[in-house]
mmCIF file of C-alpha atoms and ligand atoms in Angstrom:
data_model
loop_
_atom_site.group_PDB
_atom_site.id
_atom_site.type_symbol
_atom_site.label_atom_id
_atom_site.label_comp_id
_atom_site.label_asym_id
_atom_site.label_seq_id
_atom_site.Cartn_x
_atom_site.Cartn_y
_atom_site.Cartn_z
ATOM 1 C CA MET A 1 -26.210 7.897 2.160
ATOM 2 C CA SER A 2 -24.736 7.002 5.579
ATOM 3 C CA GLU A 3 -21.007 8.639 6.589
ATOM 4 C CA ILE A 4 -19.749 4.476 5.805
ATOM 5 C CA GLU A 5 -21.474 4.422 2.408
ATOM 6 C CA LYS A 6 -19.832 7.376 1.266
ATOM 7 C CA ARG A 7 -16.028 6.208 2.258
ATOM 8 C CA ILE A 8 -16.364 3.224 1.255
ATOM 9 C CA ALA A 9 -17.298 4.210 -2.465
ATOM 10 C CA ASP A 10 -14.908 6.797 -1.576
ATOM 11 C CA VAL A 11 -12.096 4.560 -1.086
ATOM 12 C CA ARG A 12 -12.993 2.077 -3.950
ATOM 13 C CA LYS A 13 -12.945 4.628 -6.215
ATOM 14 C CA ARG A 14 -9.449 5.882 -4.953
ATOM 15 C CA MET A 15 -8.902 2.097 -5.692
ATOM 16 C CA GLU A 16 -10.338 1.861 -8.874
ATOM 17 C CA ASP A 17 -8.044 4.943 -10.109
ATOM 18 C CA ALA A 18 -4.631 3.546 -8.724
ATOM 19 C CA LYS A 19 -5.226 -0.161 -10.512
ATOM 20 C CA LYS A 20 -5.176 1.990 -13.592
ATOM 21 C CA ARG A 21 -2.121 3.154 -12.493
ATOM 22 C CA SER A 22 -0.568 0.325 -11.794
ATOM 23 C CA PRO A 23 1.046 -1.992 -14.567
ATOM 24 C CA TYR A 24 -0.043 -5.387 -12.906
ATOM 25 C CA LYS A 25 -4.047 -4.790 -14.049
ATOM 26 C CA GLN A 26 -4.611 -6.722 -10.528
ATOM 27 C CA ASP A 27 -7.328 -7.279 -9.299
ATOM 28 C CA VAL A 28 -7.627 -5.677 -5.484
ATOM 29 C CA THR A 29 -9.900 -7.138 -2.295
ATOM 30 C CA LEU A 30 -10.439 -4.208 -0.237
ATOM 31 C CA VAL A 31 -10.719 -5.313 3.495
ATOM 32 C CA ALA A 32 -12.524 -3.417 6.084
ATOM 33 C CA VAL A 33 -10.200 -2.975 8.831
ATOM 34 C CA THR A 34 -13.023 -2.353 12.384
ATOM 35 C CA LYS A 35 -10.457 -2.990 14.614
ATOM 36 C CA PHE A 36 -11.756 -0.863 17.610
ATOM 37 C CA HIS A 37 -15.285 -0.247 15.942
ATOM 38 C CA SER A 38 -18.407 -1.999 17.348
ATOM 39 C CA LEU A 39 -20.399 -4.565 15.835
ATOM 40 C CA ALA A 40 -22.881 -2.140 14.276
ATOM 41 C CA GLU A 41 -20.676 -0.481 11.777
ATOM 42 C CA MET A 42 -18.994 -3.927 11.040
ATOM 43 C CA GLU A 43 -22.587 -4.488 10.129
ATOM 44 C CA GLU A 44 -23.366 -1.532 8.566
ATOM 45 C CA ALA A 45 -19.721 -1.895 6.124
ATOM 46 C CA ILE A 46 -21.082 -5.525 5.321
ATOM 47 C CA ASP A 47 -24.290 -4.123 3.846
ATOM 48 C CA CYS A 48 -22.534 -1.544 1.889
ATOM 49 C CA GLY A 49 -20.863 -4.483 -0.087
ATOM 50 C CA ILE A 50 -18.026 -5.364 1.976
ATOM 51 C CA THR A 51 -17.230 -9.065 1.566
ATOM 52 C CA TYR A 52 -13.740 -9.412 4.010
ATOM 53 C CA VAL A 53 -12.987 -8.065 7.512
ATOM 54 C CA GLY A 54 -9.786 -7.332 9.591
ATOM 55 C CA GLU A 55 -9.074 -7.656 13.291
ATOM 56 C CA ASN A 56 -6.228 -7.083 14.999
ATOM 57 C CA ARG A 57 -7.296 -8.277 18.659
ATOM 58 C CA VAL A 58 -7.982 -12.164 18.707
ATOM 59 C CA GLN A 59 -10.900 -11.253 21.566
ATOM 60 C CA GLU A 60 -12.441 -8.910 19.944
ATOM 61 C CA MET A 61 -12.601 -11.263 16.646
ATOM 62 C CA GLU A 62 -13.636 -13.721 19.041
ATOM 63 C CA GLN A 63 -16.865 -11.797 20.161
ATOM 64 C CA LYS A 64 -17.739 -10.258 16.993
ATOM 65 C CA TYR A 65 -17.119 -13.599 15.133
ATOM 66 C CA ARG A 66 -19.565 -15.197 17.494
ATOM 67 C CA LEU A 67 -22.245 -12.149 17.098
ATOM 68 C CA LEU A 68 -22.305 -11.429 13.905
ATOM 69 C CA GLN A 69 -24.714 -13.321 11.615
ATOM 70 C CA LYS A 70 -23.919 -12.200 7.933
ATOM 71 C CA PRO A 71 -21.416 -14.287 6.145
ATOM 72 C CA VAL A 72 -18.172 -12.641 5.545
ATOM 73 C CA HIS A 73 -14.628 -13.363 5.148
ATOM 74 C CA TRP A 74 -12.197 -13.073 8.317
ATOM 75 C CA ASN A 75 -8.555 -11.761 7.934
ATOM 76 C CA LEU A 76 -6.812 -11.084 11.470
ATOM 77 C CA GLN A 77 -4.026 -8.835 10.721
ATOM 78 C CA GLY A 78 -2.641 -8.214 14.344
ATOM 79 C CA HIS A 79 0.642 -9.839 15.844
ATOM 80 C CA LEU A 80 -0.364 -13.262 17.405
ATOM 81 C CA GLN A 81 0.562 -13.918 21.132
ATOM 82 C CA LYS A 82 1.323 -17.760 21.100
ATOM 83 C CA ASN A 83 -1.525 -18.040 23.922
ATOM 84 C CA LYS A 84 -4.001 -16.888 21.433
ATOM 85 C CA VAL A 85 -3.163 -19.462 18.732
ATOM 86 C CA LYS A 86 -5.400 -21.976 19.857
ATOM 87 C CA LYS A 87 -8.087 -19.423 19.849
ATOM 88 C CA VAL A 88 -7.446 -18.320 16.249
ATOM 89 C CA ILE A 89 -7.737 -21.717 15.044
ATOM 90 C CA ALA A 90 -10.652 -22.261 16.192
ATOM 91 C CA MET A 91 -11.852 -19.573 13.435
ATOM 92 C CA ASP A 92 -12.413 -19.633 10.246
ATOM 93 C CA CYS A 93 -9.957 -16.659 9.031
ATOM 94 C CA LEU A 94 -6.700 -16.213 6.726
ATOM 95 C CA ILE A 95 -4.035 -15.074 9.255
ATOM 96 C CA HIS A 96 -1.878 -12.020 7.844
ATOM 97 C CA SER A 97 0.765 -11.807 10.870
ATOM 98 C CA GLY A 98 2.610 -15.264 10.199
ATOM 99 C CA ASP A 99 5.900 -12.828 11.525
ATOM 100 C CA SER A 100 8.011 -15.247 13.217
ATOM 101 C CA LEU A 101 9.203 -19.265 12.553
ATOM 102 C CA SER A 102 8.258 -19.758 16.458
ATOM 103 C CA ILE A 103 4.723 -18.399 15.521
ATOM 104 C CA LEU A 104 4.511 -20.692 12.099
ATOM 105 C CA LYS A 105 5.106 -23.436 14.170
ATOM 106 C CA GLU A 106 2.927 -23.458 16.991
ATOM 107 C CA ILE A 107 -0.111 -22.145 14.507
ATOM 108 C CA ASN A 108 0.818 -25.497 12.855
ATOM 109 C CA LYS A 109 0.932 -27.612 16.199
ATOM 110 C CA ARG A 110 -2.733 -25.955 16.965
ATOM 111 C CA ALA A 111 -4.122 -26.607 13.742
ATOM 112 C CA ALA A 112 -2.797 -30.197 13.405
ATOM 113 C CA ALA A 113 -4.709 -30.815 16.919
ATOM 114 C CA ILE A 114 -7.916 -30.228 15.410
ATOM 115 C CA GLY A 115 -7.179 -31.573 11.879
ATOM 116 C CA LYS A 116 -7.053 -28.293 10.355
ATOM 117 C CA VAL A 117 -4.985 -26.551 8.149
ATOM 118 C CA GLN A 118 -4.534 -23.258 8.549
ATOM 119 C CA ASP A 119 -4.271 -20.319 5.553
ATOM 120 C CA VAL A 120 -1.319 -17.942 6.563
ATOM 121 C CA LEU A 121 0.306 -15.123 5.185
ATOM 122 C CA LEU A 122 3.868 -14.437 6.285
ATOM 123 C CA GLU A 123 4.484 -11.259 7.219
ATOM 124 C CA PHE A 124 8.251 -9.847 6.562
ATOM 125 C CA ASN A 125 9.118 -6.421 8.171
ATOM 126 C CA ILE A 126 10.798 -4.853 4.593
ATOM 127 C CA SER A 127 11.470 -1.747 6.422
ATOM 128 C CA GLY A 128 13.799 -3.182 9.181
ATOM 129 C CA GLU A 129 11.601 -0.309 12.116
ATOM 130 C CA GLU A 130 12.022 -1.709 15.481
ATOM 131 C CA THR A 131 8.411 -1.162 16.304
ATOM 132 C CA LYS A 132 7.327 -3.602 13.897
ATOM 133 C CA HIS A 133 7.011 -7.240 14.186
ATOM 134 C CA GLY A 134 7.871 -9.308 10.870
ATOM 135 C CA LEU A 135 10.380 -11.797 9.590
ATOM 136 C CA LYS A 136 13.327 -9.743 8.438
ATOM 137 C CA PRO A 137 13.992 -10.156 4.889
ATOM 138 C CA GLU A 138 17.692 -12.617 5.697
ATOM 139 C CA GLU A 139 15.650 -15.226 6.609
ATOM 140 C CA PHE A 140 13.075 -15.883 3.739
ATOM 141 C CA GLU A 141 14.455 -18.916 2.973
ATOM 142 C CA GLU A 142 14.532 -20.321 6.180
ATOM 143 C CA ALA A 143 10.753 -19.223 6.642
ATOM 144 C CA VAL A 144 9.732 -20.802 3.483
ATOM 145 C CA GLN A 145 11.022 -24.207 3.970
ATOM 146 C CA LEU A 146 9.717 -23.951 7.428
ATOM 147 C CA ALA A 147 6.737 -23.343 5.853
ATOM 148 C CA LYS A 148 6.977 -26.600 3.280
ATOM 149 C CA GLU A 149 7.625 -28.691 6.189
ATOM 150 C CA LEU A 150 4.663 -27.921 8.164
ATOM 151 C CA PRO A 151 1.862 -29.654 6.693
ATOM 152 C CA ASN A 152 -1.310 -27.721 8.837
ATOM 153 C CA ILE A 153 -0.087 -24.279 7.523
ATOM 154 C CA CYS A 154 -1.163 -23.170 3.672
ATOM 155 C CA VAL A 155 1.213 -20.122 2.929
ATOM 156 C CA ARG A 156 -1.590 -17.776 0.767
ATOM 157 C CA GLY A 157 1.263 -15.305 0.012
ATOM 158 C CA LEU A 158 2.688 -12.148 1.992
ATOM 159 C CA MET A 159 2.234 -9.399 3.980
ATOM 160 C CA CYS A 160 4.400 -6.324 4.942
ATOM 161 C CA MET A 161 3.876 -2.997 6.434
ATOM 162 C CA ALA A 162 5.453 0.486 4.887
ATOM 163 C CA PRO A 163 6.692 3.048 7.480
ATOM 164 C CA GLU A 164 4.495 6.021 7.928
ATOM 165 C CA GLU A 165 6.717 8.284 6.024
ATOM 166 C CA GLY A 166 6.844 9.629 2.574
ATOM 167 C CA GLU A 167 6.075 8.010 -0.581
ATOM 168 C CA ASP A 168 10.080 7.895 -1.109
ATOM 169 C CA VAL A 169 10.357 5.600 1.345
ATOM 170 C CA ILE A 170 6.804 3.576 1.132
ATOM 171 C CA ARG A 171 7.221 3.048 -2.579
ATOM 172 C CA PRO A 172 10.872 0.882 -2.016
ATOM 173 C CA VAL A 173 9.065 -1.031 0.729
ATOM 174 C CA PHE A 174 5.932 -1.986 -1.558
ATOM 175 C CA LYS A 175 8.253 -2.685 -4.480
ATOM 176 C CA LYS A 176 10.000 -5.288 -2.475
ATOM 177 C CA GLY A 177 7.078 -6.464 -0.974
ATOM 178 C CA HIS A 178 6.193 -7.556 -4.713
ATOM 179 C CA GLU A 179 9.405 -8.755 -5.338
ATOM 180 C CA MET A 180 9.502 -11.172 -2.702
ATOM 181 C CA TRP A 181 5.897 -12.235 -3.347
ATOM 182 C CA GLU A 182 6.882 -13.138 -7.139
ATOM 183 C CA LYS A 183 9.606 -15.334 -5.598
ATOM 184 C CA LEU A 184 7.625 -17.153 -2.926
ATOM 185 C CA LYS A 185 5.402 -18.254 -5.737
ATOM 186 C CA GLU A 186 8.408 -20.143 -6.978
ATOM 187 C CA TYR A 187 8.243 -21.936 -4.225
ATOM 188 C CA PHE A 188 5.127 -23.088 -3.979
ATOM 189 C CA PRO A 189 2.451 -25.129 -5.948
ATOM 190 C CA LYS A 190 1.099 -23.257 -8.877
ATOM 191 C CA GLY A 191 -1.913 -20.918 -8.007
ATOM 192 C CA GLN A 192 -1.286 -21.242 -4.261
ATOM 193 C CA ILE A 193 0.363 -18.236 -3.693
ATOM 194 C CA SER A 194 -2.411 -15.905 -4.702
ATOM 195 C CA ILE A 195 -2.159 -12.868 -1.648
ATOM 196 C CA LEU A 196 -0.397 -9.966 -1.837
ATOM 197 C CA SER A 197 -1.593 -7.830 1.272
ATOM 198 C CA MET A 198 -0.216 -4.434 1.032
ATOM 199 C CA GLY A 199 -1.572 -0.980 1.892
ATOM 200 C CA MET A 200 -3.402 0.793 4.376
ATOM 201 C CA SER A 201 -5.373 4.113 4.572
ATOM 202 C CA GLY A 202 -2.628 6.675 4.627
ATOM 203 C CA ASP A 203 -0.599 4.217 1.778
ATOM 204 C CA PHE A 204 -3.147 1.808 -0.386
ATOM 205 C CA GLU A 205 -2.862 4.082 -3.551
ATOM 206 C CA ILE A 206 0.638 2.877 -3.502
ATOM 207 C CA ALA A 207 0.320 -0.267 -2.514
ATOM 208 C CA ILE A 208 -1.972 -0.944 -5.527
ATOM 209 C CA GLU A 209 0.218 0.888 -8.367
ATOM 210 C CA GLU A 210 3.008 -1.418 -7.079
ATOM 211 C CA GLY A 211 0.925 -4.766 -7.500
ATOM 212 C CA SER A 212 -0.863 -5.512 -4.000
ATOM 213 C CA ASN A 213 -4.037 -7.265 -4.538
ATOM 214 C CA MET A 214 -5.535 -7.064 -0.761
ATOM 215 C CA VAL A 215 -5.680 -3.541 0.965
ATOM 216 C CA ARG A 216 -6.448 -3.112 4.511
ATOM 217 C CA VAL A 217 -7.895 -0.095 5.352
ATOM 218 C CA GLY A 218 -9.365 1.151 8.522
ATOM 219 C CA THR A 219 -9.289 4.685 9.149
ATOM 220 C CA ALA A 220 -10.650 5.935 5.657
ATOM 221 C CA ILE A 221 -13.952 3.774 6.164
ATOM 222 C CA PHE A 222 -14.544 3.905 10.153
ATOM 223 C CA GLY A 223 -12.611 7.073 11.125
ATOM 224 C CA ALA A 224 -10.197 7.460 13.729
ATOM 225 C CA ARG A 225 -9.872 4.486 16.504
ATOM 226 C CA ASP A 226 -10.833 5.063 20.395
ATOM 227 C CA TYR A 227 -7.758 2.910 21.474
ATOM 228 C CA THR A 228 -9.420 3.232 24.881
ATOM 229 C CA ARG A 229 -12.157 0.837 24.356
ATOM 230 C CA GLY A 230 -12.012 -2.202 25.075
ATOM 231 C CA VAL A 231 -12.947 -5.694 23.644
ATOM 232 C CA ASN A 232 -16.654 -5.104 24.616
ATOM 233 C CA LEU A 233 -18.558 -4.496 22.039
HETATM 234 C C1 PLP B 1 -4.786 -1.367 11.702
HETATM 235 C C2 PLP B 1 -4.492 -1.993 10.985
HETATM 236 C C3 PLP B 1 -5.131 -1.596 9.808
HETATM 237 C C4 PLP B 1 -6.091 -0.369 9.243
HETATM 238 O O1 PLP B 1 -4.774 0.596 9.157
HETATM 239 P P1 PLP B 1 -5.461 1.749 8.924
HETATM 240 O O2 PLP B 1 -4.792 2.947 9.124
HETATM 241 O O3 PLP B 1 -6.444 2.538 9.764
HETATM 242 O O4 PLP B 1 -6.401 2.122 7.527
HETATM 243 C C5 PLP B 1 -4.260 -2.462 8.619
HETATM 244 N N1 PLP B 1 -3.241 -3.097 8.710
HETATM 245 C C6 PLP B 1 -2.792 -3.697 10.030
HETATM 246 C C7 PLP B 1 -1.625 -5.049 10.600
HETATM 247 C C8 PLP B 1 -3.152 -2.857 10.688
HETATM 248 O O5 PLP B 1 -2.739 -3.570 12.254
#
């Protein structure tokens, strides 16, 4: 067994155990976050059964998207700059970072230009940390009303991140994320809101216990990232 294969097995085991503790008994999708890791590592993970991959940087995702020969579901979870939206829309992916009213409008505009309906998640900054992107919880109504009016985006759910702190801080954030996700469902056609994207390497078990059905895990699968690494593969 390779290192990546062992780590994926370990993460899946921990996910199963967390699911048993979850009162929601939900299915959970594992997104392998491949940012700052090579195409070869991505391919290895896919060979180990990974079917969802996540990237943060548009340029890096584009390169991998172009080169990867294996079928996989692409997820973009990093904060998006307006000038990159057109490039993202050209790819088949789920955008987790619908994190401002202006970016939702831009995604809609660019998707309309190529006759596409783009799947997005609304990202909320629940903890209120200044370093985090995301819609404010107070913007919930406004964001929902806007999203409903934009014909070329389709909101599929909610994404949020917890602070890198203790469980006593993390758990309430995920609880709130779950509550907001339930509320979101009331505004859209039945079945449309299906994704609750919460949980990373350090907190995915708590997230699953609080109802997450999509976890985004990088470090626990691929090891530490080398941030000096460029986008060249
Ligand atoms: C990098 C990143 C992840 C993965 O983080 P790990 O701690 O390495 O698992 C998940 N979600 C988002 C939004 C990220 O930026």
